[in-house]
Amino acid sequence: MKNFALKGDIIFTPTPEKFQSAQDSYIVCEDGMVSGIWKELPERFSGIRVLDYSGRLIFPGLCDLHIHAPQYSFRGMGMDMELLSWLETYTFPEEAKYGDLEYAQKAYEIFTNDLRKSATSRVNVFATIHGEATVLLMDLLEKAGMRGFAGKVNMDRNCPDYYKEKDADTSVQDTWSWYESVKDRTGIRPILSPRFLPTCSDRLMEQLKEVQKKTGLYMQTHLSENPGEVEWVKELAPWSEFYGDAYDHFGMFGNHGKTVMAHCVYSGKEERDLMSKRGVYVAHCPQSNLNLSSGIAPVRAMMEEGLHVGLGTDMAGGASLSILRVMTDAVQVSKMYWRYLDQDKKPLSASEAFYLGTKGGGSFFGNVGSFEQGCEFDAVVLNDTPIKTALDPDMEQRMERAMYLSQNEHIMAKYIHGQEVFRR
Ligand code: GUN
Ligand code: FE
């Protein structure tokens, strides 16, 4: 099915300020791209296959800019700690298990099956330090129809012996072998994934920069998530002006190739200015920031300053796989930020949160996350009748309510880059 049209109640956010909608209209997909939206199909599309979803919401596939696949197995558990002890107590012991390919197969199958059923179309995934298991994960993500990036994790210091790479050279060699086996993929592409500065030696960061120079790989890591972590980076990199400056020192702050920094809760003006200058993406992960008592990221300031901001679940910091849920988390934490921290930073609106979870993060993957002409055709069809009330809301209100209340069972179809992932 190369070219087709979906008919229904179409809604998306070309800009954060407001939803754009077209009730009872057609959206046409040609060769995986959006051709346009029409109330009546133009003559040139006569004979095109039409899937009639009249009365259903049709919105762009959602983008999860930061997710840890191996942590899915302990989601919704171990929410009693802050970041650094949480990593030691729950995360590292679990991630270490993925050296066993049988366990990885079992765990990653559950993860990718669930992801397939969600409204998410694009992902930026952290795997573990294990190259082979990371390839397996990429296979399963592709089998589930997902697109995006996945990375073998690098970590060679300040982590337990049972889950640590021998040294920088070994970590980089393993990265090369993994990269060689996946470099030609177009569905799920490789991405450099140093865990975060505390677990990556200077030598490792320097060598990963060399890998990036040779390959042009994009990169993802964590930044300024937790107060204890920020203090630790000051000790580990006393020469740095701020946490992001330490990454920048190694040329790993968006200089070449796109870069995502997860969290950025404690990113002050200087750090944000450098992110803006380097075009670094922020993966805002509000649910994780609540669960790990990390804090609230200054998202309004980031948006005002023109930074690239998207949303992430940060599974299993976040327990839910749903980016619709993360949108509402983002609205809710922005209200607490405004109430308790800064009355000049007004809370996010529903359309702003929706934008972050679609086009905001989507631009990391290309022309993704919107229904404007020329965008990659990622679409979700949702039956919102089961969450209907006595009120008869307009389309914006229906979308907002779906953000708060819809479930995976309400998703009727999902398309990624024009490919049908499922339909019912
Ligand atoms: N910082 C370094 N590793 C991790 C991780 O696995 N999860 C989160 N939330 N933060 C991190
Ligand atoms: Fe994370």
CSV table of C-alpha atoms and ligand atoms in Angstrom, one decimal:
chain,number,residue,atom,x,y,z
A,1,MET,CA,0.0,0.0,0.0
A,2,LYS,CA,2.1,2.8,-1.3
A,3,ASN,CA,-0.4,5.6,-1.7
A,4,PHE,CA,-3.6,6.0,0.3
A,5,ALA,CA,-5.8,8.4,2.2
A,6,LEU,CA,-7.1,8.4,5.7
A,7,LYS,CA,-10.5,10.0,6.3
A,8,GLY,CA,-11.4,11.4,9.8
A,9,ASP,CA,-10.9,14.2,12.2
A,10,ILE,CA,-7.4,15.4,11.6
A,11,ILE,CA,-5.4,17.4,14.2
A,12,PHE,CA,-1.8,18.5,14.6
A,13,THR,CA,0.4,21.3,15.8
A,14,PRO,CA,2.5,23.1,13.1
A,15,THR,CA,3.5,25.6,15.8
A,16,PRO,CA,3.2,25.2,19.7
A,17,GLU,CA,0.7,28.0,20.1
A,18,LYS,CA,-2.3,26.3,18.7
A,19,PHE,CA,-3.8,23.1,17.3
A,20,GLN,CA,-4.7,23.0,13.6
A,21,SER,CA,-7.6,20.7,12.8
A,22,ALA,CA,-9.6,19.6,9.8
A,23,GLN,CA,-12.8,17.7,10.7
A,24,ASP,CA,-14.2,15.0,8.4
A,25,SER,CA,-11.3,15.5,6.0
A,26,TYR,CA,-8.7,13.4,4.0
A,27,ILE,CA,-5.0,13.2,4.6
A,28,VAL,CA,-3.1,11.7,1.7
A,29,CYS,CA,0.1,9.6,1.9
A,30,GLU,CA,2.3,9.2,-1.2
A,31,ASP,CA,5.6,7.3,-1.0
A,32,GLY,CA,5.6,7.6,2.8
A,33,MET,CA,5.1,11.3,2.8
A,34,VAL,CA,2.2,13.7,3.6
A,35,SER,CA,0.8,15.1,0.4
A,36,GLY,CA,-1.8,17.3,2.0
A,37,ILE,CA,-5.2,17.5,3.8
A,38,TRP,CA,-8.4,18.1,1.9
A,39,LYS,CA,-12.1,18.4,2.7
A,40,GLU,CA,-12.8,16.7,-0.7
A,41,LEU,CA,-10.2,14.6,-2.4
A,42,PRO,CA,-8.8,16.4,-5.5
A,43,GLU,CA,-9.3,14.8,-8.9
A,44,ARG,CA,-5.7,13.6,-9.1
A,45,PHE,CA,-6.4,11.2,-6.2
A,46,SER,CA,-9.4,9.6,-7.8
A,47,GLY,CA,-9.1,5.8,-7.4
A,48,ILE,CA,-6.7,6.1,-4.4
A,49,ARG,CA,-7.4,3.7,-1.6
A,50,VAL,CA,-9.4,5.4,1.2
A,51,LEU,CA,-9.5,4.1,4.8
A,52,ASP,CA,-12.6,5.6,6.3
A,53,TYR,CA,-12.1,6.5,9.9
A,54,SER,CA,-14.9,9.1,10.0
A,55,GLY,CA,-15.5,10.3,13.6
A,56,ARG,CA,-12.1,9.2,14.8
A,57,LEU,CA,-9.1,11.4,15.7
A,58,ILE,CA,-6.1,11.2,13.4
A,59,PHE,CA,-2.9,12.8,14.8
A,60,PRO,CA,0.8,12.5,14.1
A,61,GLY,CA,2.8,9.6,15.6
A,62,LEU,CA,4.4,10.5,18.9
A,63,CYS,CA,8.2,10.9,19.4
A,64,ASP,CA,9.9,9.5,22.5
A,65,LEU,CA,13.3,11.3,22.5
A,66,HIS,CA,14.7,9.3,25.5
A,67,ILE,CA,13.9,5.8,26.6
A,68,HIS,CA,15.9,2.9,28.1
A,69,ALA,CA,14.8,-0.4,26.6
A,70,PRO,CA,16.4,-2.7,29.2
A,71,GLN,CA,14.8,-0.9,32.1
A,72,TYR,CA,11.3,-1.8,30.9
A,73,SER,CA,11.5,-5.0,32.9
A,74,PHE,CA,11.4,-3.1,36.2
A,75,ARG,CA,9.1,-0.3,35.2
A,76,GLY,CA,6.7,0.8,38.0
A,77,MET,CA,9.0,-0.6,40.6
A,78,GLY,CA,11.8,0.9,42.8
A,79,MET,CA,10.6,4.5,43.0
A,80,ASP,CA,12.0,5.0,46.5
A,81,MET,CA,15.4,6.5,45.6
A,82,GLU,CA,17.1,9.4,43.9
A,83,LEU,CA,19.1,9.0,40.7
A,84,LEU,CA,22.5,7.8,41.8
A,85,SER,CA,21.4,5.2,44.4
A,86,TRP,CA,18.6,4.2,42.0
A,87,LEU,CA,21.2,3.4,39.3
A,88,GLU,CA,23.3,1.3,41.7
A,89,THR,CA,20.4,-0.5,43.3
A,90,TYR,CA,18.0,-1.2,40.5
A,91,THR,CA,19.3,-0.2,37.1
A,92,PHE,CA,22.8,-1.6,36.9
A,93,PRO,CA,21.9,-5.1,38.2
A,94,GLU,CA,19.1,-5.3,35.7
A,95,GLU,CA,21.1,-3.9,32.7
A,96,ALA,CA,23.9,-6.4,33.5
A,97,LYS,CA,21.5,-9.3,32.7
A,98,TYR,CA,21.5,-8.3,29.0
A,99,GLY,CA,24.9,-10.0,28.5
A,100,ASP,CA,22.7,-13.1,28.4
A,101,LEU,CA,21.1,-13.1,24.9
A,102,GLU,CA,18.3,-15.4,25.9
A,103,TYR,CA,17.2,-13.0,28.6
A,104,ALA,CA,17.7,-10.0,26.2
A,105,GLN,CA,15.4,-11.7,23.7
A,106,LYS,CA,12.7,-12.3,26.2
A,107,ALA,CA,12.8,-8.9,27.7
A,108,TYR,CA,13.2,-6.9,24.4
A,109,GLU,CA,10.3,-8.9,22.8
A,110,ILE,CA,8.0,-7.7,25.6
A,111,PHE,CA,9.3,-4.2,25.3
A,112,THR,CA,9.0,-3.9,21.5
A,113,ASN,CA,5.6,-5.6,21.4
A,114,ASP,CA,4.2,-3.0,23.9
A,115,LEU,CA,5.9,-0.1,22.0
A,116,ARG,CA,4.3,-1.3,18.8
A,117,LYS,CA,0.8,-1.1,20.4
A,118,SER,CA,1.5,2.5,21.7
A,119,ALA,CA,0.9,5.8,19.8
A,120,THR,CA,4.7,6.2,19.6
A,121,SER,CA,6.3,6.2,16.1
A,122,ARG,CA,9.9,7.4,16.7
A,123,VAL,CA,12.3,6.5,19.5
A,124,ASN,CA,15.7,7.4,20.8
A,125,VAL,CA,16.7,4.3,22.7
A,126,PHE,CA,19.5,3.5,25.1
A,127,ALA,CA,20.3,-0.2,25.2
A,128,THR,CA,23.1,-1.7,27.4
A,129,ILE,CA,26.9,-2.0,27.1
A,130,HIS,CA,26.4,-5.3,25.2
A,131,GLY,CA,26.8,-5.0,21.4
A,132,GLU,CA,25.1,-8.2,20.5
A,133,ALA,CA,22.0,-7.6,22.6
A,134,THR,CA,21.8,-4.1,21.2
A,135,VAL,CA,21.7,-5.5,17.6
A,136,LEU,CA,19.0,-7.8,18.8
A,137,LEU,CA,17.0,-4.9,20.2
A,138,MET,CA,17.4,-3.0,16.9
A,139,ASP,CA,16.1,-6.1,15.0
A,140,LEU,CA,13.1,-6.3,17.2
A,141,LEU,CA,12.4,-2.5,17.0
A,142,GLU,CA,12.5,-2.7,13.2
A,143,LYS,CA,10.3,-5.8,13.3
A,144,ALA,CA,7.8,-3.7,15.3
A,145,GLY,CA,7.8,-1.1,12.6
A,146,MET,CA,9.4,1.5,14.7
A,147,ARG,CA,11.9,4.1,13.4
A,148,GLY,CA,14.6,6.2,15.1
A,149,PHE,CA,17.9,5.5,16.9
A,150,ALA,CA,19.3,3.0,19.3
A,151,GLY,CA,22.7,2.9,21.0
A,152,LYS,CA,25.0,0.6,22.7
A,153,VAL,CA,25.9,2.2,26.0
A,154,ASN,CA,29.5,3.3,26.9
A,155,MET,CA,30.6,3.3,30.6
A,156,ASP,CA,34.1,2.6,31.9
A,157,ARG,CA,34.3,4.2,35.3
A,158,ASN,CA,32.4,4.7,38.6
A,159,CYS,CA,30.2,1.7,38.1
A,160,PRO,CA,30.2,-1.7,39.6
A,161,ASP,CA,32.7,-4.3,38.3
A,162,TYR,CA,29.8,-6.6,37.2
A,163,TYR,CA,28.5,-3.8,34.9
A,164,LYS,CA,31.4,-1.9,33.6
A,165,GLU,CA,33.5,-2.0,30.4
A,166,LYS,CA,37.1,-3.0,31.0
A,167,ASP,CA,38.6,0.3,29.9
A,168,ALA,CA,38.1,3.1,27.4
A,169,ASP,CA,39.9,1.1,24.6
A,170,THR,CA,37.7,-1.9,25.0
A,171,SER,CA,34.6,0.2,25.1
A,172,VAL,CA,35.5,1.9,21.9
A,173,GLN,CA,36.5,-1.4,20.1
A,174,ASP,CA,33.1,-2.8,21.1
A,175,THR,CA,31.4,0.3,19.8
A,176,TRP,CA,33.2,-0.1,16.5
A,177,SER,CA,32.2,-3.8,16.1
A,178,TRP,CA,28.6,-3.0,17.0
A,179,TYR,CA,28.6,0.0,14.6
A,180,GLU,CA,30.0,-2.1,11.7
A,181,SER,CA,27.2,-4.5,12.0
A,182,VAL,CA,24.4,-1.9,12.0
A,183,LYS,CA,25.8,1.1,10.1
A,184,ASP,CA,23.7,0.6,6.9
A,185,ARG,CA,20.3,0.4,8.7
A,186,THR,CA,17.7,3.0,7.8
A,187,GLY,CA,14.8,2.0,10.2
A,188,ILE,CA,16.6,2.0,13.5
A,189,ARG,CA,19.9,3.7,13.1
A,190,PRO,CA,22.9,3.6,15.5
A,191,ILE,CA,23.6,6.5,17.8
A,192,LEU,CA,26.5,7.1,20.2
A,193,SER,CA,25.4,6.6,23.8
A,194,PRO,CA,27.9,7.4,26.5
A,195,ARG,CA,25.8,6.9,29.7
A,196,PHE,CA,26.7,10.2,31.3
A,197,LEU,CA,29.9,12.0,32.3
A,198,PRO,CA,30.3,10.4,35.7
A,199,THR,CA,30.6,6.9,34.1
A,200,CYS,CA,32.8,7.9,31.1
A,201,SER,CA,36.5,8.6,31.5
A,202,ASP,CA,38.2,11.5,29.7
A,203,ARG,CA,39.9,9.0,27.4
A,204,LEU,CA,36.6,7.3,26.5
A,205,MET,CA,35.0,10.7,25.7
A,206,GLU,CA,38.0,11.7,23.6
A,207,GLN,CA,37.9,8.5,21.7
A,208,LEU,CA,34.2,8.6,21.1
A,209,LYS,CA,34.7,12.0,19.6
A,210,GLU,CA,37.1,10.4,17.1
A,211,VAL,CA,34.4,7.8,16.3
A,212,GLN,CA,31.9,10.5,15.8
A,213,LYS,CA,34.3,12.4,13.5
A,214,LYS,CA,34.8,9.3,11.4
A,215,THR,CA,31.2,8.2,11.2
A,216,GLY,CA,29.1,11.3,11.7
A,217,LEU,CA,27.0,9.5,14.3
A,218,TYR,CA,24.4,11.4,16.3
A,219,MET,CA,24.8,11.2,20.1
A,220,GLN,CA,22.6,11.0,23.2
A,221,THR,CA,23.4,11.2,26.9
A,222,HIS,CA,22.2,12.7,30.2
A,223,LEU,CA,22.7,16.2,31.5
A,224,SER,CA,22.0,18.1,34.8
A,225,GLU,CA,19.3,15.7,36.0
A,226,ASN,CA,19.9,15.6,39.7
A,227,PRO,CA,21.7,17.8,42.3
A,228,GLY,CA,24.0,15.1,43.5
A,229,GLU,CA,25.0,14.2,39.9
A,230,VAL,CA,25.7,17.9,39.1
A,231,GLU,CA,27.9,18.2,42.2
A,232,TRP,CA,29.8,15.0,41.2
A,233,VAL,CA,30.5,16.4,37.8
A,234,LYS,CA,32.1,19.5,39.4
A,235,GLU,CA,34.5,17.1,41.2
A,236,LEU,CA,35.2,15.0,38.2
A,237,ALA,CA,35.7,17.9,35.8
A,238,PRO,CA,36.8,20.8,38.0
A,239,TRP,CA,38.0,22.6,34.9
A,240,SER,CA,34.5,22.9,33.5
A,241,GLU,CA,32.3,26.0,33.9
A,242,PHE,CA,29.2,23.9,34.1
A,243,TYR,CA,28.1,20.3,33.3
A,244,GLY,CA,27.4,20.9,29.6
A,245,ASP,CA,30.7,22.6,29.3
A,246,ALA,CA,32.4,19.3,30.3
A,247,TYR,CA,30.7,17.6,27.3
A,248,ASP,CA,31.6,20.5,25.1
A,249,HIS,CA,35.2,20.2,26.1
A,250,PHE,CA,35.3,16.8,24.4
A,251,GLY,CA,33.4,18.1,21.4
A,252,MET,CA,30.4,16.1,22.5
A,253,PHE,CA,27.8,18.9,22.8
A,254,GLY,CA,26.2,19.0,19.4
A,255,ASN,CA,29.2,20.3,17.5
A,256,HIS,CA,29.0,17.7,14.8
A,257,GLY,CA,25.9,15.6,14.4
A,258,LYS,CA,22.7,16.0,16.3
A,259,THR,CA,22.8,15.6,20.1
A,260,VAL,CA,20.1,14.9,22.6
A,261,MET,CA,20.6,15.7,26.3
A,262,ALA,CA,18.1,14.1,28.6
A,263,HIS,CA,16.6,16.0,31.5
A,264,CYS,CA,18.4,19.3,31.8
A,265,VAL,CA,16.6,20.0,35.1
A,266,TYR,CA,19.4,22.1,36.5
A,267,SER,CA,20.5,23.7,33.2
A,268,GLY,CA,21.1,27.4,34.1
A,269,LYS,CA,21.3,30.2,31.6
A,270,GLU,CA,24.9,29.6,30.6
A,271,GLU,CA,24.3,25.9,29.9
A,272,ARG,CA,21.1,26.7,28.0
A,273,ASP,CA,22.9,29.4,25.9
A,274,LEU,CA,25.5,26.9,24.9
A,275,MET,CA,22.7,24.3,24.0
A,276,SER,CA,21.1,27.0,21.9
A,277,LYS,CA,24.3,27.9,20.2
A,278,ARG,CA,25.2,24.2,19.5
A,279,GLY,CA,21.6,23.2,18.4
A,280,VAL,CA,21.5,20.6,21.2
A,281,TYR,CA,18.1,18.9,21.7
A,282,VAL,CA,16.5,18.7,25.2
A,283,ALA,CA,14.6,15.5,26.1
A,284,HIS,CA,12.2,16.7,28.8
A,285,CYS,CA,11.2,13.7,30.9
A,286,PRO,CA,8.8,15.1,33.5
A,287,GLN,CA,7.4,11.8,34.8
A,288,SER,CA,10.9,10.5,35.5
A,289,ASN,CA,11.8,13.8,37.1
A,290,LEU,CA,8.9,13.3,39.5
A,291,ASN,CA,9.6,9.6,40.3
A,292,LEU,CA,13.3,10.2,41.0
A,293,SER,CA,12.6,13.4,42.9
A,294,SER,CA,14.9,15.1,40.4
A,295,GLY,CA,13.1,18.4,40.0
A,296,ILE,CA,11.4,20.4,37.3
A,297,ALA,CA,13.2,21.4,34.1
A,298,PRO,CA,12.8,25.1,33.1
A,299,VAL,CA,10.9,24.2,29.9
A,300,ARG,CA,9.2,27.5,29.5
A,301,ALA,CA,12.5,29.3,29.5
A,302,MET,CA,13.9,26.8,27.0
A,303,MET,CA,11.0,27.3,24.7
A,304,GLU,CA,11.3,31.1,25.0
A,305,GLU,CA,15.0,30.9,24.2
A,306,GLY,CA,14.3,28.8,21.1
A,307,LEU,CA,15.9,25.6,22.2
A,308,HIS,CA,14.9,22.3,20.5
A,309,VAL,CA,12.7,20.6,23.1
A,310,GLY,CA,11.0,17.2,22.9
A,311,LEU,CA,9.6,14.7,25.3
A,312,GLY,CA,10.9,11.4,26.7
A,313,THR,CA,9.5,8.7,28.9
A,314,ASP,CA,13.0,7.9,30.3
A,315,MET,CA,11.7,4.4,31.0
A,316,ALA,CA,12.1,3.2,33.8
A,317,GLY,CA,12.6,6.6,35.5
A,318,GLY,CA,9.1,7.1,34.0
A,319,ALA,CA,6.8,4.1,34.5
A,320,SER,CA,4.5,4.8,31.5
A,321,LEU,CA,5.4,4.1,27.9
A,322,SER,CA,2.8,6.7,26.8
A,323,ILE,CA,3.9,10.0,25.4
A,324,LEU,CA,0.3,11.2,25.6
A,325,ARG,CA,0.7,10.7,29.4
A,326,VAL,CA,4.1,12.4,29.3
A,327,MET,CA,2.4,15.4,27.6
A,328,THR,CA,0.0,15.8,30.5
A,329,ASP,CA,2.9,15.3,33.0
A,330,ALA,CA,4.7,18.2,31.2
A,331,VAL,CA,1.6,20.4,31.7
A,332,GLN,CA,1.3,19.4,35.3
A,333,VAL,CA,4.9,20.0,36.3
A,334,SER,CA,5.0,23.3,34.5
A,335,LYS,CA,2.1,24.4,36.7
A,336,MET,CA,4.1,23.5,39.8
A,337,TYR,CA,7.1,25.3,38.4
A,338,TRP,CA,5.0,28.4,37.9
A,339,ARG,CA,3.3,28.1,41.3
A,340,TYR,CA,6.4,27.4,43.4
A,341,LEU,CA,9.4,28.6,41.5
A,342,ASP,CA,8.8,31.4,39.0
A,343,GLN,CA,5.5,33.2,38.4
A,344,ASP,CA,6.9,34.7,35.2
A,345,LYS,CA,7.0,31.2,33.6
A,346,LYS,CA,3.5,30.5,32.6
A,347,PRO,CA,2.3,26.8,32.5
A,348,LEU,CA,2.3,24.9,29.2
A,349,SER,CA,-0.9,24.7,27.3
A,350,ALA,CA,-2.3,21.5,25.8
A,351,SER,CA,-1.1,22.5,22.3
A,352,GLU,CA,2.4,23.3,23.6
A,353,ALA,CA,2.7,19.9,25.3
A,354,PHE,CA,1.4,18.2,22.2
A,355,TYR,CA,3.9,20.1,20.0
A,356,LEU,CA,6.8,19.0,22.2
A,357,GLY,CA,5.7,15.3,22.0
A,358,THR,CA,5.3,15.5,18.2
A,359,LYS,CA,7.0,18.1,16.0
A,360,GLY,CA,9.3,19.4,18.8
A,361,GLY,CA,11.1,16.1,19.3
A,362,GLY,CA,10.2,14.9,15.8
A,363,SER,CA,12.6,17.2,14.0
A,364,PHE,CA,15.5,15.2,15.6
A,365,PHE,CA,14.4,12.4,13.2
A,366,GLY,CA,13.9,14.5,10.1
A,367,ASN,CA,10.8,16.1,8.8
A,368,VAL,CA,8.7,14.3,11.4
A,369,GLY,CA,5.9,15.0,13.9
A,370,SER,CA,3.5,17.1,11.8
A,371,PHE,CA,1.0,16.8,9.0
A,372,GLU,CA,2.3,19.6,6.9
A,373,GLN,CA,3.0,18.8,3.3
A,374,GLY,CA,6.3,17.0,2.8
A,375,CYS,CA,6.4,15.5,6.4
A,376,GLU,CA,7.1,11.8,6.8
A,377,PHE,CA,3.7,10.1,7.1
A,378,ASP,CA,3.5,9.0,10.8
A,379,ALA,CA,-0.2,8.8,11.9
A,380,VAL,CA,-2.2,7.4,14.7
A,381,VAL,CA,-6.0,6.8,14.5
A,382,LEU,CA,-7.8,7.0,17.8
A,383,ASN,CA,-11.3,6.1,18.7
A,384,ASP,CA,-12.2,8.6,21.4
A,385,THR,CA,-15.9,7.5,21.7
A,386,PRO,CA,-15.2,5.3,24.8
A,387,ILE,CA,-14.1,8.5,26.6
A,388,LYS,CA,-17.0,10.6,25.5
A,389,THR,CA,-19.1,12.4,28.1
A,390,ALA,CA,-22.4,14.3,27.9
A,391,LEU,CA,-20.6,17.4,26.6
A,392,ASP,CA,-20.0,17.7,22.9
A,393,PRO,CA,-16.4,19.1,22.7
A,394,ASP,CA,-14.6,20.6,19.7
A,395,MET,CA,-11.6,18.9,18.2
A,396,GLU,CA,-9.0,20.6,20.3
A,397,GLN,CA,-10.9,19.7,23.4
A,398,ARG,CA,-11.3,16.1,22.2
A,399,MET,CA,-7.5,15.9,21.6
A,400,GLU,CA,-6.8,17.3,25.0
A,401,ARG,CA,-9.1,14.8,26.6
A,402,ALA,CA,-7.5,12.0,24.7
A,403,MET,CA,-4.1,13.1,26.1
A,404,TYR,CA,-5.4,12.7,29.6
A,405,LEU,CA,-7.7,9.7,29.2
A,406,SER,CA,-7.1,7.5,26.1
A,407,GLN,CA,-5.7,4.0,26.3
A,408,ASN,CA,-3.8,1.9,23.8
A,409,GLU,CA,-7.0,-0.1,23.2
A,410,HIS,CA,-8.5,3.0,21.7
A,411,ILE,CA,-5.8,3.1,19.0
A,412,MET,CA,-7.4,1.8,15.8
A,413,ALA,CA,-4.4,2.1,13.4
A,414,LYS,CA,-0.8,3.3,13.3
A,415,TYR,CA,1.4,4.3,10.3
A,416,ILE,CA,5.1,5.0,10.4
A,417,HIS,CA,6.7,6.6,7.3
A,418,GLY,CA,3.7,5.4,5.3
A,419,GLN,CA,3.9,1.8,6.5
A,420,GLU,CA,0.9,0.3,8.3
A,421,VAL,CA,2.1,-0.9,11.7
A,422,PHE,CA,-1.3,-2.3,12.6
A,423,ARG,CA,-5.0,-1.7,11.9
A,424,ARG,CA,-8.1,-2.9,13.6
B,1,GUN,N1,21.8,9.0,34.2
B,1,GUN,C1,22.7,8.0,33.8
B,1,GUN,N2,22.1,6.8,33.6
B,1,GUN,C2,20.8,7.1,33.7
B,1,GUN,C3,19.6,6.3,33.6
B,1,GUN,O1,19.6,5.1,33.2
B,1,GUN,N3,18.4,6.9,33.8
B,1,GUN,C4,18.3,8.2,34.2
B,1,GUN,N4,17.1,8.7,34.4
B,1,GUN,N5,19.4,8.9,34.3
B,1,GUN,C5,20.6,8.4,34.1
B,2,FE,FE,17.7,8.3,31.0
